[in-house]
JSON list of C-alpha atoms in Angstrom, two decimals:
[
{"chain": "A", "resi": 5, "resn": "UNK", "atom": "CA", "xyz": [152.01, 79.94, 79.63]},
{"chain": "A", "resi": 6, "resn": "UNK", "atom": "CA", "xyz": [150.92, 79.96, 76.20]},
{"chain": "A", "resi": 7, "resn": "UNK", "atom": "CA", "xyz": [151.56, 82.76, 73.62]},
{"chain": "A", "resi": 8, "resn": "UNK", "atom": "CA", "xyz": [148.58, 85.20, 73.99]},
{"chain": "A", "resi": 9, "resn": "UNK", "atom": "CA", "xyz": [146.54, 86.70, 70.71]},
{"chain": "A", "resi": 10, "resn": "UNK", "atom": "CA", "xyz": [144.91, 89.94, 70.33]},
{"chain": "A", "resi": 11, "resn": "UNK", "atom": "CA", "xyz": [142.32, 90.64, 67.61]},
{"chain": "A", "resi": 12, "resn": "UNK", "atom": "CA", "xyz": [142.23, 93.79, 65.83]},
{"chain": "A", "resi": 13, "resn": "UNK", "atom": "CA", "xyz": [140.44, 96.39, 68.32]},
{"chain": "A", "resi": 14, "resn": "UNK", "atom": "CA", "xyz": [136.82, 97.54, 67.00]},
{"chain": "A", "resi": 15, "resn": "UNK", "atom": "CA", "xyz": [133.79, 99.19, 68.62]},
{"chain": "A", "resi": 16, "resn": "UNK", "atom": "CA", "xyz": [133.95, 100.07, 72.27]},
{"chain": "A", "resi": 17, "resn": "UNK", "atom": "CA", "xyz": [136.05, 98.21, 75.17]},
{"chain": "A", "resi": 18, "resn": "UNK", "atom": "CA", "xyz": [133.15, 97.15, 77.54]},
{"chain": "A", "resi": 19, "resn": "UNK", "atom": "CA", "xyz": [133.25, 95.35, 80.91]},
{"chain": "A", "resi": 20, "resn": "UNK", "atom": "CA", "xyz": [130.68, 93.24, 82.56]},
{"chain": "A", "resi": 21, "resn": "UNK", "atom": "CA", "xyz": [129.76, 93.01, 85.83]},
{"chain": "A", "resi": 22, "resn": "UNK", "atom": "CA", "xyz": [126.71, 91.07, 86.69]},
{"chain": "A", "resi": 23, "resn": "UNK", "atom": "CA", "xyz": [125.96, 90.04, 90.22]},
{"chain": "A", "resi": 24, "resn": "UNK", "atom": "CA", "xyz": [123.04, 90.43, 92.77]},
{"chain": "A", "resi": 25, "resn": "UNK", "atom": "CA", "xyz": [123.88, 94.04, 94.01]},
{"chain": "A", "resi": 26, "resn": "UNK", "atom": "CA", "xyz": [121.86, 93.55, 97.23]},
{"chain": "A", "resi": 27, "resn": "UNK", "atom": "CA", "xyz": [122.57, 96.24, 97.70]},
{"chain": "A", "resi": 28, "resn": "UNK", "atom": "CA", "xyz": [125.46, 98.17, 95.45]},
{"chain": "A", "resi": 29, "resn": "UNK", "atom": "CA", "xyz": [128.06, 99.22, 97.48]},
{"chain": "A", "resi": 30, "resn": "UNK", "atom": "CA", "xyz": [131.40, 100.78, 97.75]},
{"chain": "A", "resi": 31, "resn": "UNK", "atom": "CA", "xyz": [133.52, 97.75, 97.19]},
{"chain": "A", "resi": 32, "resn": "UNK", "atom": "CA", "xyz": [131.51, 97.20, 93.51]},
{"chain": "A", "resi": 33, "resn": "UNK", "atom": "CA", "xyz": [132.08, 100.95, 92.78]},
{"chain": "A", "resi": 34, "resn": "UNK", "atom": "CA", "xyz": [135.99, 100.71, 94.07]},
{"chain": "A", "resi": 35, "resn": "UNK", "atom": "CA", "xyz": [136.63, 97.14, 91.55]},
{"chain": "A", "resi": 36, "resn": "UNK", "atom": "CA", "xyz": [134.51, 99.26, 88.89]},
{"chain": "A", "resi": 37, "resn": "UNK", "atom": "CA", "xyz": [136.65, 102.11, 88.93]},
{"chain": "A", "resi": 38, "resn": "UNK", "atom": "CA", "xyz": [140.05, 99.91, 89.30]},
{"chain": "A", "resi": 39, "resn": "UNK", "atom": "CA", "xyz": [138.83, 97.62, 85.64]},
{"chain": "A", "resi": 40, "resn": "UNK", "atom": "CA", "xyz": [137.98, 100.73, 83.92]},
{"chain": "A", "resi": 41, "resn": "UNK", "atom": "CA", "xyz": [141.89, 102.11, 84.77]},
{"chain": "A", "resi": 42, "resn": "UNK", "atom": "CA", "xyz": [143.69, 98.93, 84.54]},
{"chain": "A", "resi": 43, "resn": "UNK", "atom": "CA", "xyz": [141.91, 98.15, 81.09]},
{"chain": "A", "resi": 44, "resn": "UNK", "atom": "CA", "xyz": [141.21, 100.85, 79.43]},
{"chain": "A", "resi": 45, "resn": "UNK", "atom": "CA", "xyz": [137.41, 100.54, 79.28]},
{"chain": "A", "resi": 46, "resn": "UNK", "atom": "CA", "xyz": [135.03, 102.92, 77.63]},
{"chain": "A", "resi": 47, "resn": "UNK", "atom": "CA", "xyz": [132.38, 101.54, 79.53]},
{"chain": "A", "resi": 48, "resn": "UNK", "atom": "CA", "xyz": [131.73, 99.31, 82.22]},
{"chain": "A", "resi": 49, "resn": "UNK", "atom": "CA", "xyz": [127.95, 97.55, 82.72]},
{"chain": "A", "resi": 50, "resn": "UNK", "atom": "CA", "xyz": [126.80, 96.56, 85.82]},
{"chain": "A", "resi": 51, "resn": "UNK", "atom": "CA", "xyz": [124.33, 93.52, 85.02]},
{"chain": "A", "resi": 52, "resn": "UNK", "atom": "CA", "xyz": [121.67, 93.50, 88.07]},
{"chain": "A", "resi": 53, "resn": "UNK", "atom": "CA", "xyz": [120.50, 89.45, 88.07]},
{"chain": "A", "resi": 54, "resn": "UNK", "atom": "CA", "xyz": [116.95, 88.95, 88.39]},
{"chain": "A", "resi": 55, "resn": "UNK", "atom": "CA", "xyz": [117.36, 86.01, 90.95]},
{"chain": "A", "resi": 56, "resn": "UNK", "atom": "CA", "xyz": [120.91, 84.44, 91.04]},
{"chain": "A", "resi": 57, "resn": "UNK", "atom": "CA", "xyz": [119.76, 80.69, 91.07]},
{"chain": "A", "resi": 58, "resn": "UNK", "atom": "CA", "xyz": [122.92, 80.19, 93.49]},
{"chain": "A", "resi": 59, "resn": "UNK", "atom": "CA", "xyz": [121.82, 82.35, 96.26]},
{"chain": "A", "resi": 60, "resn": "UNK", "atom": "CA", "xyz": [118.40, 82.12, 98.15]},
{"chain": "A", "resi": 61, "resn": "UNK", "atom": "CA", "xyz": [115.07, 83.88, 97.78]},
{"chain": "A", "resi": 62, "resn": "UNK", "atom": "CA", "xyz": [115.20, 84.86, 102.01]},
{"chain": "A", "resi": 63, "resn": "UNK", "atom": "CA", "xyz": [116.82, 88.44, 102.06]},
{"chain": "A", "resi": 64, "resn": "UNK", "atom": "CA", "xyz": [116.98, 88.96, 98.47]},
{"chain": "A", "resi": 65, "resn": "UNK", "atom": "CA", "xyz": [115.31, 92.59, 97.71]},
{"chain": "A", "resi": 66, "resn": "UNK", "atom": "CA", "xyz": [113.19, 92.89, 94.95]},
{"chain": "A", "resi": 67, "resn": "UNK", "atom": "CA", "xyz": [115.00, 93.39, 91.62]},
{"chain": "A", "resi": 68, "resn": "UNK", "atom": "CA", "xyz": [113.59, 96.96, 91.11]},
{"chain": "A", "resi": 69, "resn": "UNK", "atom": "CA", "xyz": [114.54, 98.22, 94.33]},
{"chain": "A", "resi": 70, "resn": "UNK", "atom": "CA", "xyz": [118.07, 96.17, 93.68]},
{"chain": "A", "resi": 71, "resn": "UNK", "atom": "CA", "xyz": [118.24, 98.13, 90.41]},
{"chain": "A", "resi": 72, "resn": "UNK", "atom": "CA", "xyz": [117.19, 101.56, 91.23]},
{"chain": "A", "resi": 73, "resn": "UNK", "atom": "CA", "xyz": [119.91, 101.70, 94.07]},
{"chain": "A", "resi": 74, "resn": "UNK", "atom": "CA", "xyz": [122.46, 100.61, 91.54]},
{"chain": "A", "resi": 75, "resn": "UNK", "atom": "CA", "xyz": [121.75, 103.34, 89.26]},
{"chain": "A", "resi": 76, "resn": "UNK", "atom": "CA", "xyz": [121.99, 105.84, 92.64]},
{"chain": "A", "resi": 77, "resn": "UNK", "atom": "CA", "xyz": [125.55, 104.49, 93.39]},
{"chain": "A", "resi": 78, "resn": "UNK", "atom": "CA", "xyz": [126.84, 104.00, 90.13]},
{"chain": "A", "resi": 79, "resn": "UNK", "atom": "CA", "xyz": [128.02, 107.85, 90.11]},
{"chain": "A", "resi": 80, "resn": "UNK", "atom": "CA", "xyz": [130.66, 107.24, 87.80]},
{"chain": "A", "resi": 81, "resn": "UNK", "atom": "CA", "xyz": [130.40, 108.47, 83.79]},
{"chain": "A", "resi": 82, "resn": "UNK", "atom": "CA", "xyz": [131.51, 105.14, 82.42]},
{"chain": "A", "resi": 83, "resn": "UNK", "atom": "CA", "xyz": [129.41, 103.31, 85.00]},
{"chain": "A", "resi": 84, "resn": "UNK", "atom": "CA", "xyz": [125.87, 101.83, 83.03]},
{"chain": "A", "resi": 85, "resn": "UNK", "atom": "CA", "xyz": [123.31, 99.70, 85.19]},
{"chain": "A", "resi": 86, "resn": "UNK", "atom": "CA", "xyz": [121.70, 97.75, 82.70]},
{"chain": "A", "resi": 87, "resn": "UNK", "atom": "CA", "xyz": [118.17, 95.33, 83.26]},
{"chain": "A", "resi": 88, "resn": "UNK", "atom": "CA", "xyz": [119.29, 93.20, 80.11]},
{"chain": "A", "resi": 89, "resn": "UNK", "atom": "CA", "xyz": [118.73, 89.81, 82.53]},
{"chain": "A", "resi": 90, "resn": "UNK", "atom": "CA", "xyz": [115.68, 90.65, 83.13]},
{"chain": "A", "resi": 91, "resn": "UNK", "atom": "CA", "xyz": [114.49, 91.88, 79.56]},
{"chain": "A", "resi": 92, "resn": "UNK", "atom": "CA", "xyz": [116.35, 88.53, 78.02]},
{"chain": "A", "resi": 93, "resn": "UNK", "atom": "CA", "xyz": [114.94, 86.64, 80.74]},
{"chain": "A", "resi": 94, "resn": "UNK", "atom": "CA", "xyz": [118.04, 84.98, 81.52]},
{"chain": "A", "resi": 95, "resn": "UNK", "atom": "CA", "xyz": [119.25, 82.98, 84.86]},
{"chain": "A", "resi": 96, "resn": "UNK", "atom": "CA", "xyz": [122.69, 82.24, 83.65]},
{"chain": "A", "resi": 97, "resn": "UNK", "atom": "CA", "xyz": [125.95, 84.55, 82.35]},
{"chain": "A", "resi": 98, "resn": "UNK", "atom": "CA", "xyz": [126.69, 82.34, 79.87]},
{"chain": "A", "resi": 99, "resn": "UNK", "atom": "CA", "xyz": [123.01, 82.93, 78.30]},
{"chain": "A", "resi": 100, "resn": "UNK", "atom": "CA", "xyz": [123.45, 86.61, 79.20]},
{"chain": "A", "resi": 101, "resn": "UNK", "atom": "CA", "xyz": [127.20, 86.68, 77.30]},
{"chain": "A", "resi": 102, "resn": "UNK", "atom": "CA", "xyz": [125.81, 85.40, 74.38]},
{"chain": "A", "resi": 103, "resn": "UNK", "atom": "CA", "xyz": [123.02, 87.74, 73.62]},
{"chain": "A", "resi": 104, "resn": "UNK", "atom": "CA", "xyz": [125.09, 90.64, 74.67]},
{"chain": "A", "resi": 105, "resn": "UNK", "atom": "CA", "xyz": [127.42, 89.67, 71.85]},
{"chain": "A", "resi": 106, "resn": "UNK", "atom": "CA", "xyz": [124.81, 89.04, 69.15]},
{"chain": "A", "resi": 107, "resn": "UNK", "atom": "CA", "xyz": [123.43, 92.57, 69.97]},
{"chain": "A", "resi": 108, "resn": "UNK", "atom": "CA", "xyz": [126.39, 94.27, 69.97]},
{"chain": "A", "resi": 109, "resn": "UNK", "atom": "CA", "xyz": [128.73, 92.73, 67.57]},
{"chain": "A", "resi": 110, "resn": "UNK", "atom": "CA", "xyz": [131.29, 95.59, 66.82]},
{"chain": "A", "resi": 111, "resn": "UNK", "atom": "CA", "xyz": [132.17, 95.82, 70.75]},
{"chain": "A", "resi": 112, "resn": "UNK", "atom": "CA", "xyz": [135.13, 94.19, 72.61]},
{"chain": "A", "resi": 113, "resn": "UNK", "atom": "CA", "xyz": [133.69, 92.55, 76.44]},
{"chain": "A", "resi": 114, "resn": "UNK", "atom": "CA", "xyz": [135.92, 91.07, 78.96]},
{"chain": "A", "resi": 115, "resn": "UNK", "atom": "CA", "xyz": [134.07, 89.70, 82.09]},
{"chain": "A", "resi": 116, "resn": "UNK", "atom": "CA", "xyz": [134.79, 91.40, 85.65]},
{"chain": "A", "resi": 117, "resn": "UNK", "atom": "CA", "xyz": [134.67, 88.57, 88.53]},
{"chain": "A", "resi": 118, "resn": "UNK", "atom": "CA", "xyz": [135.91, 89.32, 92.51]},
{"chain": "A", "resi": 119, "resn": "UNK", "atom": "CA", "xyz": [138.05, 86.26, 93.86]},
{"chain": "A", "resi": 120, "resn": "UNK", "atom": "CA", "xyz": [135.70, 85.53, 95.99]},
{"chain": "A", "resi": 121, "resn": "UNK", "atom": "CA", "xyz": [133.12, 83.81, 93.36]},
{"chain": "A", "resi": 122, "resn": "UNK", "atom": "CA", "xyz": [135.51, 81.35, 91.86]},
{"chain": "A", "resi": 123, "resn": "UNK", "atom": "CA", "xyz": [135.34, 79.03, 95.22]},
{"chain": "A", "resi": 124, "resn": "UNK", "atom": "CA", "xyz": [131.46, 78.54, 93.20]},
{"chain": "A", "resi": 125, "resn": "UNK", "atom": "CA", "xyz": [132.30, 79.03, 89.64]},
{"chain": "A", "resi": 126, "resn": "UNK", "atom": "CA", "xyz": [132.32, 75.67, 89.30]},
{"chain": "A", "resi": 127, "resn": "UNK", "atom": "CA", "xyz": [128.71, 75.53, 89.69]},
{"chain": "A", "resi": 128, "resn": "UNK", "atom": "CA", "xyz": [128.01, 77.94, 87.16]},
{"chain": "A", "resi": 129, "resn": "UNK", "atom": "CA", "xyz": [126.33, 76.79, 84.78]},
{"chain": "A", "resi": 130, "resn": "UNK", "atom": "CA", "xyz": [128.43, 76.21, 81.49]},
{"chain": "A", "resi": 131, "resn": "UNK", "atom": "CA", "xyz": [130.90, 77.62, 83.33]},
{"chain": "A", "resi": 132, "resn": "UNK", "atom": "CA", "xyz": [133.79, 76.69, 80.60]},
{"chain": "A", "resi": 133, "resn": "UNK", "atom": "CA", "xyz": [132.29, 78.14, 77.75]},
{"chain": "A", "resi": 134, "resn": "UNK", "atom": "CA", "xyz": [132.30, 81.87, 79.75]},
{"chain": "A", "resi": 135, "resn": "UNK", "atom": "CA", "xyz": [135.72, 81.33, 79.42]},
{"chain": "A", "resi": 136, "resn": "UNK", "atom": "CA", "xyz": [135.88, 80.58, 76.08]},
{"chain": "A", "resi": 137, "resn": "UNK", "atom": "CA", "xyz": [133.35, 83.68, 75.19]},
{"chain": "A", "resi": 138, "resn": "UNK", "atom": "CA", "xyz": [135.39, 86.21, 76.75]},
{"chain": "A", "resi": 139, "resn": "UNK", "atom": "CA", "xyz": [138.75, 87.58, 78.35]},
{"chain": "A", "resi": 140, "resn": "UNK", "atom": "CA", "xyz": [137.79, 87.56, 82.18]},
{"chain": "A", "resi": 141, "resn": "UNK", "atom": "CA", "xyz": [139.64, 89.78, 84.76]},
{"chain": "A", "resi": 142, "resn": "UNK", "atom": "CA", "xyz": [139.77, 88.52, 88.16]},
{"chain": "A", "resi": 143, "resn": "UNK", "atom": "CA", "xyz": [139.96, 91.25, 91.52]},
{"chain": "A", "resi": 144, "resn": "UNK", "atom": "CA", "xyz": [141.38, 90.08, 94.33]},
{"chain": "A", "resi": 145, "resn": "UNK", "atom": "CA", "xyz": [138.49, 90.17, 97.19]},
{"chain": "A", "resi": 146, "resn": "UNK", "atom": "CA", "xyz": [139.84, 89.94, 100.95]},
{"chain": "A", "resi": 147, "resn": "UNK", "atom": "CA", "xyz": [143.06, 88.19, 100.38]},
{"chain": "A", "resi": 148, "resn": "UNK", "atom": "CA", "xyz": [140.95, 85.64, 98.07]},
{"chain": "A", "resi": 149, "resn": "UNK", "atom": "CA", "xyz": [144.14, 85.52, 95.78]},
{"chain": "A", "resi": 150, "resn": "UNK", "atom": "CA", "xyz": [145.90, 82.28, 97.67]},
{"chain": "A", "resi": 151, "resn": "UNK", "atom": "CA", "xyz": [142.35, 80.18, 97.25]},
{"chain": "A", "resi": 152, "resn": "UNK", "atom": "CA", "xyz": [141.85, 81.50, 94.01]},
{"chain": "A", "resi": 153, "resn": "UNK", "atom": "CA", "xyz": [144.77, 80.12, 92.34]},
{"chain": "A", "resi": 154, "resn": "UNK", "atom": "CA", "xyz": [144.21, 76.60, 93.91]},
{"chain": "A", "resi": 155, "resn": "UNK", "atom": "CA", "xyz": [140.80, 77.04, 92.22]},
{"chain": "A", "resi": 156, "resn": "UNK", "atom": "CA", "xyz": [139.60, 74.61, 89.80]},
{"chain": "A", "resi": 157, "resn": "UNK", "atom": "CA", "xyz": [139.04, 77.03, 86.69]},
{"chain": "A", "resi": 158, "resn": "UNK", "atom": "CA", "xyz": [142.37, 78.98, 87.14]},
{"chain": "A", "resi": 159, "resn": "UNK", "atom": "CA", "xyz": [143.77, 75.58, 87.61]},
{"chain": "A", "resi": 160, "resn": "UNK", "atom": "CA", "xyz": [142.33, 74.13, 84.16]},
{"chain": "A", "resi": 161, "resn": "UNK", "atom": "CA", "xyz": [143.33, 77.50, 82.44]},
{"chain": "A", "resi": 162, "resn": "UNK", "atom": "CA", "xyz": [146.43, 78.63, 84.18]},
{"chain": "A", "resi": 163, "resn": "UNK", "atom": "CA", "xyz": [148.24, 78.37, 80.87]},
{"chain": "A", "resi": 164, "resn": "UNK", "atom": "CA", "xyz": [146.29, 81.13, 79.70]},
{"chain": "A", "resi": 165, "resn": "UNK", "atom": "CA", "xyz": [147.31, 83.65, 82.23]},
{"chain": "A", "resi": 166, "resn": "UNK", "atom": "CA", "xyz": [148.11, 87.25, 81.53]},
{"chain": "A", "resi": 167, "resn": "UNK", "atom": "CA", "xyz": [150.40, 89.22, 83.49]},
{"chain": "A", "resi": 168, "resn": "UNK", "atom": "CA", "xyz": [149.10, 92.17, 85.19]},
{"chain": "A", "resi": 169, "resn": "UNK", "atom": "CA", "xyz": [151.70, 94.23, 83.68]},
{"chain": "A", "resi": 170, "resn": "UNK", "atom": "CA", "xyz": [149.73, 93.97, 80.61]},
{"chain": "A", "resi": 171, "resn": "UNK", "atom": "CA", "xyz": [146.32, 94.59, 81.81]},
{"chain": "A", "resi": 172, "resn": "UNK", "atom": "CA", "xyz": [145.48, 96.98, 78.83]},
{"chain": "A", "resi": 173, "resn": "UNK", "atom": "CA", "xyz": [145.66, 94.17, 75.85]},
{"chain": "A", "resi": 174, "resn": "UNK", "atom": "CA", "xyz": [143.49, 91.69, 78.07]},
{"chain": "A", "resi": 175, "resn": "UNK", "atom": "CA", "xyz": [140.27, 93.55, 76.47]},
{"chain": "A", "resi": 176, "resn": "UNK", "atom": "CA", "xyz": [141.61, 92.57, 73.25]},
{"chain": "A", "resi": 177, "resn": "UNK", "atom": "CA", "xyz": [142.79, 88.98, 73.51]},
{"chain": "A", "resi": 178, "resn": "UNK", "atom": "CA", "xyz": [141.72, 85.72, 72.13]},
{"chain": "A", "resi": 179, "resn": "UNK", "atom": "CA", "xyz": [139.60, 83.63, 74.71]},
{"chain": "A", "resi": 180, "resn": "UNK", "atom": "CA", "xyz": [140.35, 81.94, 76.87]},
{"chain": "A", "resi": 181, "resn": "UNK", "atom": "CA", "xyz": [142.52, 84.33, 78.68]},
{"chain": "A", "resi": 182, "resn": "UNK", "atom": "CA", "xyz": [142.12, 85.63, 82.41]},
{"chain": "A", "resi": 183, "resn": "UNK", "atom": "CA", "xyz": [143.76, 88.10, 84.60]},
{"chain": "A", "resi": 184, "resn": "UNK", "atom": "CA", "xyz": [144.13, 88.45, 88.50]},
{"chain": "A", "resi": 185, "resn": "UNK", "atom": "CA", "xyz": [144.68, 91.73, 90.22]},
{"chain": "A", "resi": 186, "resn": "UNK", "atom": "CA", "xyz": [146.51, 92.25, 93.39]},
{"chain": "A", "resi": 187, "resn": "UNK", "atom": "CA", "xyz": [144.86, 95.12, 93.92]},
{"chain": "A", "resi": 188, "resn": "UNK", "atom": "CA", "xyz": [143.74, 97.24, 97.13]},
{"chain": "A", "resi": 189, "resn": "UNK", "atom": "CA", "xyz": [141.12, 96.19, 98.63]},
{"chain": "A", "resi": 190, "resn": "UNK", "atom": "CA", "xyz": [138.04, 97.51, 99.69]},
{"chain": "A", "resi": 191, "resn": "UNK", "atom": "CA", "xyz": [136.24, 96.80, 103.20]},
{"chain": "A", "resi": 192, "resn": "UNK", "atom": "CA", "xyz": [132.90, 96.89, 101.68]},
{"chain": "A", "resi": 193, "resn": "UNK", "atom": "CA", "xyz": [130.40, 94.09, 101.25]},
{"chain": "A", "resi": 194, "resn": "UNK", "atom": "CA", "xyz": [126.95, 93.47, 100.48]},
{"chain": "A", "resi": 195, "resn": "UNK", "atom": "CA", "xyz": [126.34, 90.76, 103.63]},
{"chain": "A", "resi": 196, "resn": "UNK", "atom": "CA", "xyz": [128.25, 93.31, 105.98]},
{"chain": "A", "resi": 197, "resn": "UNK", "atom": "CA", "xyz": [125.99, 95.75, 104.67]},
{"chain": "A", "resi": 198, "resn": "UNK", "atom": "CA", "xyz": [122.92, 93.65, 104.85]},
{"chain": "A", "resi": 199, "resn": "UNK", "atom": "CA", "xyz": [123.87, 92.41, 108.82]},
{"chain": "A", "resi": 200, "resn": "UNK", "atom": "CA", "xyz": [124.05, 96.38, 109.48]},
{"chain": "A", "resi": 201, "resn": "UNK", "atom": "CA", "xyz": [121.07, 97.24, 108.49]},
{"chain": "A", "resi": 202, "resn": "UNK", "atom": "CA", "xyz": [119.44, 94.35, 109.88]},
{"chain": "A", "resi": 203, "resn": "UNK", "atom": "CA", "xyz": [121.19, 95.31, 113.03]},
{"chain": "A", "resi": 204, "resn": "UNK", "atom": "CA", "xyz": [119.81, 98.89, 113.01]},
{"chain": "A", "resi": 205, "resn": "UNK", "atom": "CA", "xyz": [116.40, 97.60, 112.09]},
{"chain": "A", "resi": 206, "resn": "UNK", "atom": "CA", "xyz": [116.45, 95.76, 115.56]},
{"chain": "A", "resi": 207, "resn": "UNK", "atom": "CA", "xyz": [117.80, 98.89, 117.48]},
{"chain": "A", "resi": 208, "resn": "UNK", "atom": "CA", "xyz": [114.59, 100.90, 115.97]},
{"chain": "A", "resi": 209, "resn": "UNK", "atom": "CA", "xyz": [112.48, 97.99, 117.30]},
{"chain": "A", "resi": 210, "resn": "UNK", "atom": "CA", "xyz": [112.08, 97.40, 113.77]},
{"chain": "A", "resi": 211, "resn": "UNK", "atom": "CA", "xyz": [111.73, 93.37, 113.17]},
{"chain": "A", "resi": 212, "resn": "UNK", "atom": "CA", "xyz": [111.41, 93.63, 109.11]}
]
């Protein structure tokens, strides 16, 4: 493991958390609440994509109704829901990193992931240079954490582990640096919610 850096704190300790939210639920509110503890954040954005160009059109809601259900369940003071994909008219987080950074150049950003998306991170695009922009803390997402670590990325940058022990500094560190939490998990997901609902559509005789 290599010796791990931190820069000089300035500005605010933010944390970003982009994904689909179709819909928000309980399990992005319970990781939200864990990163903000764990690392110290002052704030915590949830970035609502516009279309994730990974996941398919069928069954995605429209990015409004995606967005104004975000903003209902973010019920948390440190919690933002922010539209800045869709005002920078961006597809990809590494796109999305970079403008962030350029607008907001006195604040610290470390990127919030669930285990569950490295099995595709791979297929992000410019998926190395997100880990060169910014410290990334990984949450452990039904018992993800064995896969994870066999993972290509945490394979090409396991030198730059941090322990969990010192989750507070991660914010603060030199790139590329990552952390994975063992922490509790949460039952909630957006396709069990999704199946429900579709379920309970077809008990109302509703076919939508």
């Amino acid at each position: 493991m290599r010796t791990i850096t931190a820069k000089p704190h300035r500005g605010r300790k933010i944390g970003l958390f982009g994904g689909s939210f179709n819909p928000a639920h309980d399990g992005h509110f319970h990781v939200s609440r864990q990163a903000i503890n764990r690392l110290g954040l002052d704030e915590l954005w949830w970035i609502v994509s516009p279309q994730n160009p990974l996941k398919p059109l069928a069954g995605m809601k429209p990015f409004e109704e995606r967005y104004t259900a975000a903003k209902r369940k973010a019920c948390h003071p440190a919690i933002r829901v922010s539209d800045c994909e869709q005002r920078y008219g961006s597809q990809y987080t590494a796109d999305t990193i970079r403008r962030i950074r350029r607008e907001h150049p006195r604040d610290q950003f470390v990127w919030i992931m669930g285990a569950d998306n490295l099995a595709d991170f791979v297929r992000w695009r410019r998926w190395h240079e997100i880990f060169q922009a910014l410290p990334i803390a990984i949450f452990d997402r039904r018992s993800y954490a064995q896969s994870a670590s066999a993972s290509k990325p945490l394979r090409r940058y396991w030198r730059h582990r941090l322990s969990e022990q010192t989750s507070r500094i991660l914010v603060s560190c030199r790139p590329p640096v990552w952390i994975f939490f063992h922490s509790r998990l949460h039952p909630a997901s957006a396709s069990a919610i999704r199946a429900d609902t579709s379920s309970q559509h077809i008990e109302r005789g509703d076919s939508r």
